[in-house]
mmCIF file with all atom_site columns, C-alpha atoms in Angstrom:
data_model
loop_
_atom_site.group_PDB
_atom_site.id
_atom_site.type_symbol
_atom_site.label_atom_id
_atom_site.label_alt_id
_atom_site.label_comp_id
_atom_site.label_asym_id
_atom_site.label_entity_id
_atom_site.label_seq_id
_atom_site.pdbx_PDB_ins_code
_atom_site.Cartn_x
_atom_site.Cartn_y
_atom_site.Cartn_z
_atom_site.occupancy
_atom_site.B_iso_or_equiv
_atom_site.pdbx_formal_charge
_atom_site.auth_seq_id
_atom_site.auth_comp_id
_atom_site.auth_asym_id
_atom_site.auth_atom_id
_atom_site.pdbx_PDB_model_num
ATOM 1   C CA . UNK A 1 1   ? 0.007  0.004  -0.006  1.00 93.00 ? 1   UNK A CA 1
ATOM 2   C CA . UNK A 1 2   ? 2.858  2.386  0.829   1.00 96.00 ? 2   UNK A CA 1
ATOM 3   C CA . UNK A 1 3   ? 4.391  2.087  -2.621  1.00 96.00 ? 3   UNK A CA 1
ATOM 4   C CA . UNK A 1 4   ? 0.996  2.642  -4.290  1.00 98.00 ? 4   UNK A CA 1
ATOM 5   C CA . UNK A 1 5   ? 0.565  5.877  -2.322  1.00 98.00 ? 5   UNK A CA 1
ATOM 6   C CA . UNK A 1 6   ? 4.158  6.830  -3.219  1.00 98.00 ? 6   UNK A CA 1
ATOM 7   C CA . UNK A 1 7   ? 3.387  6.232  -6.916  1.00 98.00 ? 7   UNK A CA 1
ATOM 8   C CA . UNK A 1 8   ? 0.376  8.486  -6.624  1.00 98.00 ? 8   UNK A CA 1
ATOM 9   C CA . UNK A 1 9   ? 2.494  11.128 -4.917  1.00 98.00 ? 9   UNK A CA 1
ATOM 10  C CA . UNK A 1 10  ? 5.074  10.943 -7.723  1.00 98.00 ? 10  UNK A CA 1
ATOM 11  C CA . UNK A 1 11  ? 2.388  11.275 -10.423 1.00 98.00 ? 11  UNK A CA 1
ATOM 12  C CA . UNK A 1 12  ? 0.818  14.293 -8.645  1.00 98.00 ? 12  UNK A CA 1
ATOM 13  C CA . UNK A 1 13  ? 4.222  15.946 -8.315  1.00 98.00 ? 13  UNK A CA 1
ATOM 14  C CA . UNK A 1 14  ? 5.042  15.391 -11.959 1.00 98.00 ? 14  UNK A CA 1
ATOM 15  C CA . UNK A 1 15  ? 1.677  16.845 -12.996 1.00 98.00 ? 15  UNK A CA 1
ATOM 16  C CA . UNK A 1 16  ? 2.189  19.841 -10.663 1.00 98.00 ? 16  UNK A CA 1
ATOM 17  C CA . UNK A 1 17  ? 5.679  20.599 -11.855 1.00 98.00 ? 17  UNK A CA 1
ATOM 18  C CA . UNK A 1 18  ? 4.748  20.296 -15.551 1.00 97.00 ? 18  UNK A CA 1
ATOM 19  C CA . UNK A 1 19  ? 1.751  22.528 -14.990 1.00 98.00 ? 19  UNK A CA 1
ATOM 20  C CA . UNK A 1 20  ? 3.961  25.118 -13.382 1.00 97.00 ? 20  UNK A CA 1
ATOM 21  C CA . UNK A 1 21  ? 5.712  25.531 -16.710 1.00 96.00 ? 21  UNK A CA 1
ATOM 22  C CA . UNK A 1 22  ? 2.377  26.433 -18.268 1.00 96.00 ? 22  UNK A CA 1
ATOM 23  C CA . UNK A 1 23  ? 1.335  28.779 -15.459 1.00 97.00 ? 23  UNK A CA 1
ATOM 24  C CA . UNK A 1 24  ? 3.570  31.496 -16.887 1.00 97.00 ? 24  UNK A CA 1
ATOM 25  C CA . UNK A 1 25  ? 4.858  32.573 -13.509 1.00 97.00 ? 25  UNK A CA 1
ATOM 26  C CA . UNK A 1 26  ? 1.480  31.896 -11.887 1.00 98.00 ? 26  UNK A CA 1
ATOM 27  C CA . UNK A 1 27  ? -0.179 34.434 -14.166 1.00 98.00 ? 27  UNK A CA 1
ATOM 28  C CA . UNK A 1 28  ? -2.503 31.890 -15.828 1.00 98.00 ? 28  UNK A CA 1
ATOM 29  C CA . UNK A 1 29  ? -5.325 30.651 -13.600 1.00 98.00 ? 29  UNK A CA 1
ATOM 30  C CA . UNK A 1 30  ? -5.902 26.975 -14.579 1.00 98.00 ? 30  UNK A CA 1
ATOM 31  C CA . UNK A 1 31  ? -2.291 25.834 -14.761 1.00 98.00 ? 31  UNK A CA 1
ATOM 32  C CA . UNK A 1 32  ? -1.594 27.684 -11.507 1.00 98.00 ? 32  UNK A CA 1
ATOM 33  C CA . UNK A 1 33  ? -4.541 25.897 -9.829  1.00 98.00 ? 33  UNK A CA 1
ATOM 34  C CA . UNK A 1 34  ? -3.382 22.498 -11.161 1.00 98.00 ? 34  UNK A CA 1
ATOM 35  C CA . UNK A 1 35  ? 0.114  23.256 -9.785  1.00 98.00 ? 35  UNK A CA 1
ATOM 36  C CA . UNK A 1 36  ? -1.197 24.105 -6.292  1.00 98.00 ? 36  UNK A CA 1
ATOM 37  C CA . UNK A 1 37  ? -3.609 21.181 -6.100  1.00 98.00 ? 37  UNK A CA 1
ATOM 38  C CA . UNK A 1 38  ? -1.028 18.805 -7.546  1.00 98.00 ? 38  UNK A CA 1
ATOM 39  C CA . UNK A 1 39  ? 1.493  19.652 -4.867  1.00 98.00 ? 39  UNK A CA 1
ATOM 40  C CA . UNK A 1 40  ? -1.103 19.421 -2.105  1.00 98.00 ? 40  UNK A CA 1
ATOM 41  C CA . UNK A 1 41  ? -2.109 15.943 -3.324  1.00 98.00 ? 41  UNK A CA 1
ATOM 42  C CA . UNK A 1 42  ? 1.578  14.960 -3.739  1.00 98.00 ? 42  UNK A CA 1
ATOM 43  C CA . UNK A 1 43  ? 2.487  15.907 -0.183  1.00 98.00 ? 43  UNK A CA 1
ATOM 44  C CA . UNK A 1 44  ? -0.682 14.373 1.271   1.00 98.00 ? 44  UNK A CA 1
ATOM 45  C CA . UNK A 1 45  ? 0.001  11.093 -0.487  1.00 98.00 ? 45  UNK A CA 1
ATOM 46  C CA . UNK A 1 46  ? 3.677  11.176 0.478   1.00 98.00 ? 46  UNK A CA 1
ATOM 47  C CA . UNK A 1 47  ? 2.750  11.739 4.131   1.00 98.00 ? 47  UNK A CA 1
ATOM 48  C CA . UNK A 1 48  ? 0.438  8.749  4.039   1.00 98.00 ? 48  UNK A CA 1
ATOM 49  C CA . UNK A 1 49  ? 3.148  6.622  2.323   1.00 98.00 ? 49  UNK A CA 1
ATOM 50  C CA . UNK A 1 50  ? 5.558  7.537  5.131   1.00 98.00 ? 50  UNK A CA 1
ATOM 51  C CA . UNK A 1 51  ? 3.356  5.669  7.611   1.00 98.00 ? 51  UNK A CA 1
ATOM 52  C CA . UNK A 1 52  ? 4.748  2.435  6.233   1.00 97.00 ? 52  UNK A CA 1
ATOM 53  C CA . UNK A 1 53  ? 7.900  3.380  4.304   1.00 95.00 ? 53  UNK A CA 1
ATOM 54  C CA . UNK A 1 54  ? 11.257 4.664  5.537   1.00 92.00 ? 54  UNK A CA 1
ATOM 55  C CA . UNK A 1 55  ? 11.504 8.398  5.044   1.00 93.00 ? 55  UNK A CA 1
ATOM 56  C CA . UNK A 1 56  ? 14.924 8.385  3.384   1.00 88.00 ? 56  UNK A CA 1
ATOM 57  C CA . UNK A 1 57  ? 14.032 5.723  0.894   1.00 87.00 ? 57  UNK A CA 1
ATOM 58  C CA . UNK A 1 58  ? 10.551 7.119  0.117   1.00 92.00 ? 58  UNK A CA 1
ATOM 59  C CA . UNK A 1 59  ? 11.862 10.628 -0.345  1.00 91.00 ? 59  UNK A CA 1
ATOM 60  C CA . UNK A 1 60  ? 14.713 9.430  -2.576  1.00 89.00 ? 60  UNK A CA 1
ATOM 61  C CA . UNK A 1 61  ? 12.267 7.564  -4.747  1.00 92.00 ? 61  UNK A CA 1
ATOM 62  C CA . UNK A 1 62  ? 9.770  10.444 -4.794  1.00 94.00 ? 62  UNK A CA 1
ATOM 63  C CA . UNK A 1 63  ? 12.257 13.117 -5.672  1.00 91.00 ? 63  UNK A CA 1
ATOM 64  C CA . UNK A 1 64  ? 14.453 10.939 -7.922  1.00 91.00 ? 64  UNK A CA 1
ATOM 65  C CA . UNK A 1 65  ? 11.702 9.501  -10.065 1.00 92.00 ? 65  UNK A CA 1
ATOM 66  C CA . UNK A 1 66  ? 9.979  12.896 -10.194 1.00 95.00 ? 66  UNK A CA 1
ATOM 67  C CA . UNK A 1 67  ? 13.178 14.624 -11.268 1.00 92.00 ? 67  UNK A CA 1
ATOM 68  C CA . UNK A 1 68  ? 13.977 12.041 -13.914 1.00 91.00 ? 68  UNK A CA 1
ATOM 69  C CA . UNK A 1 69  ? 10.388 12.063 -15.286 1.00 94.00 ? 69  UNK A CA 1
ATOM 70  C CA . UNK A 1 70  ? 10.168 15.868 -15.446 1.00 95.00 ? 70  UNK A CA 1
ATOM 71  C CA . UNK A 1 71  ? 13.545 16.044 -17.179 1.00 93.00 ? 71  UNK A CA 1
ATOM 72  C CA . UNK A 1 72  ? 12.316 13.490 -19.723 1.00 91.00 ? 72  UNK A CA 1
ATOM 73  C CA . UNK A 1 73  ? 9.043  15.372 -20.226 1.00 95.00 ? 73  UNK A CA 1
ATOM 74  C CA . UNK A 1 74  ? 11.056 18.561 -20.779 1.00 94.00 ? 74  UNK A CA 1
ATOM 75  C CA . UNK A 1 75  ? 13.066 16.909 -23.564 1.00 92.00 ? 75  UNK A CA 1
ATOM 76  C CA . UNK A 1 76  ? 10.221 14.962 -25.144 1.00 93.00 ? 76  UNK A CA 1
ATOM 77  C CA . UNK A 1 77  ? 7.391  17.473 -25.017 1.00 95.00 ? 77  UNK A CA 1
ATOM 78  C CA . UNK A 1 78  ? 8.658  20.944 -24.049 1.00 94.00 ? 78  UNK A CA 1
ATOM 79  C CA . UNK A 1 79  ? 11.495 21.368 -26.490 1.00 94.00 ? 79  UNK A CA 1
ATOM 80  C CA . UNK A 1 80  ? 14.285 21.341 -23.922 1.00 94.00 ? 80  UNK A CA 1
ATOM 81  C CA . UNK A 1 81  ? 17.796 20.486 -25.027 1.00 94.00 ? 81  UNK A CA 1
ATOM 82  C CA . UNK A 1 82  ? 18.876 16.831 -25.027 1.00 90.00 ? 82  UNK A CA 1
ATOM 83  C CA . UNK A 1 83  ? 22.439 16.235 -24.015 1.00 93.00 ? 83  UNK A CA 1
ATOM 84  C CA . UNK A 1 84  ? 24.645 13.411 -22.800 1.00 94.00 ? 84  UNK A CA 1
ATOM 85  C CA . UNK A 1 85  ? 25.147 15.290 -19.522 1.00 92.00 ? 85  UNK A CA 1
ATOM 86  C CA . UNK A 1 86  ? 21.364 15.322 -18.974 1.00 90.00 ? 86  UNK A CA 1
ATOM 87  C CA . UNK A 1 87  ? 21.085 11.600 -19.720 1.00 91.00 ? 87  UNK A CA 1
ATOM 88  C CA . UNK A 1 88  ? 24.009 10.842 -17.406 1.00 93.00 ? 88  UNK A CA 1
ATOM 89  C CA . UNK A 1 89  ? 22.415 12.876 -14.602 1.00 89.00 ? 89  UNK A CA 1
ATOM 90  C CA . UNK A 1 90  ? 19.094 11.014 -14.979 1.00 89.00 ? 90  UNK A CA 1
ATOM 91  C CA . UNK A 1 91  ? 20.909 7.669  -14.949 1.00 91.00 ? 91  UNK A CA 1
ATOM 92  C CA . UNK A 1 92  ? 22.849 8.659  -11.815 1.00 92.00 ? 92  UNK A CA 1
ATOM 93  C CA . UNK A 1 93  ? 19.544 9.582  -10.098 1.00 88.00 ? 93  UNK A CA 1
ATOM 94  C CA . UNK A 1 94  ? 17.994 6.243  -11.032 1.00 87.00 ? 94  UNK A CA 1
ATOM 95  C CA . UNK A 1 95  ? 21.152 4.397  -9.902  1.00 90.00 ? 95  UNK A CA 1
ATOM 96  C CA . UNK A 1 96  ? 21.105 6.252  -6.574  1.00 87.00 ? 96  UNK A CA 1
ATOM 97  C CA . UNK A 1 97  ? 17.483 5.355  -5.930  1.00 85.00 ? 97  UNK A CA 1
ATOM 98  C CA . UNK A 1 98  ? 18.220 1.686  -6.847  1.00 85.00 ? 98  UNK A CA 1
ATOM 99  C CA . UNK A 1 99  ? 21.155 1.595  -4.452  1.00 87.00 ? 99  UNK A CA 1
ATOM 100 C CA . UNK A 1 100 ? 19.036 2.972  -1.646  1.00 81.00 ? 100 UNK A CA 1
ATOM 101 C CA . UNK A 1 101 ? 16.394 0.312  -2.306  1.00 79.00 ? 101 UNK A CA 1
ATOM 102 C CA . UNK A 1 102 ? 18.961 -2.474 -2.403  1.00 81.00 ? 102 UNK A CA 1
ATOM 103 C CA . UNK A 1 103 ? 20.280 -1.197 0.915   1.00 76.00 ? 103 UNK A CA 1
ATOM 104 C CA . UNK A 1 104 ? 17.190 -2.246 2.788   1.00 62.00 ? 104 UNK A CA 1
ATOM 105 C CA . UNK A 1 105 ? 14.014 -0.373 1.831   1.00 53.00 ? 105 UNK A CA 1
ATOM 106 C CA . UNK A 1 106 ? 11.020 -1.541 3.862   1.00 53.00 ? 106 UNK A CA 1
#
């Protein structure tokens, strides 16, 4: 159950962060509302997930997967530059999360 809540938190955070791009500095109503609600949902779900998951591991997964996904969305859909450095950074994030999980995630 904890990992399901964490997955929901990650999805909400990705939606919120992507919507922030479209909020134009919070000057557009609907993307701004989606950003705010998305972050509220993300933190609420993360808080529930932390009832059963270790905080270090859960936060590493939440922030790492969110960061990697938003970086990929930026490249694939928002016209951001694709570079080997960006790919290497994403791979390092994923590797770090994997190492934390192998180190005893419960």
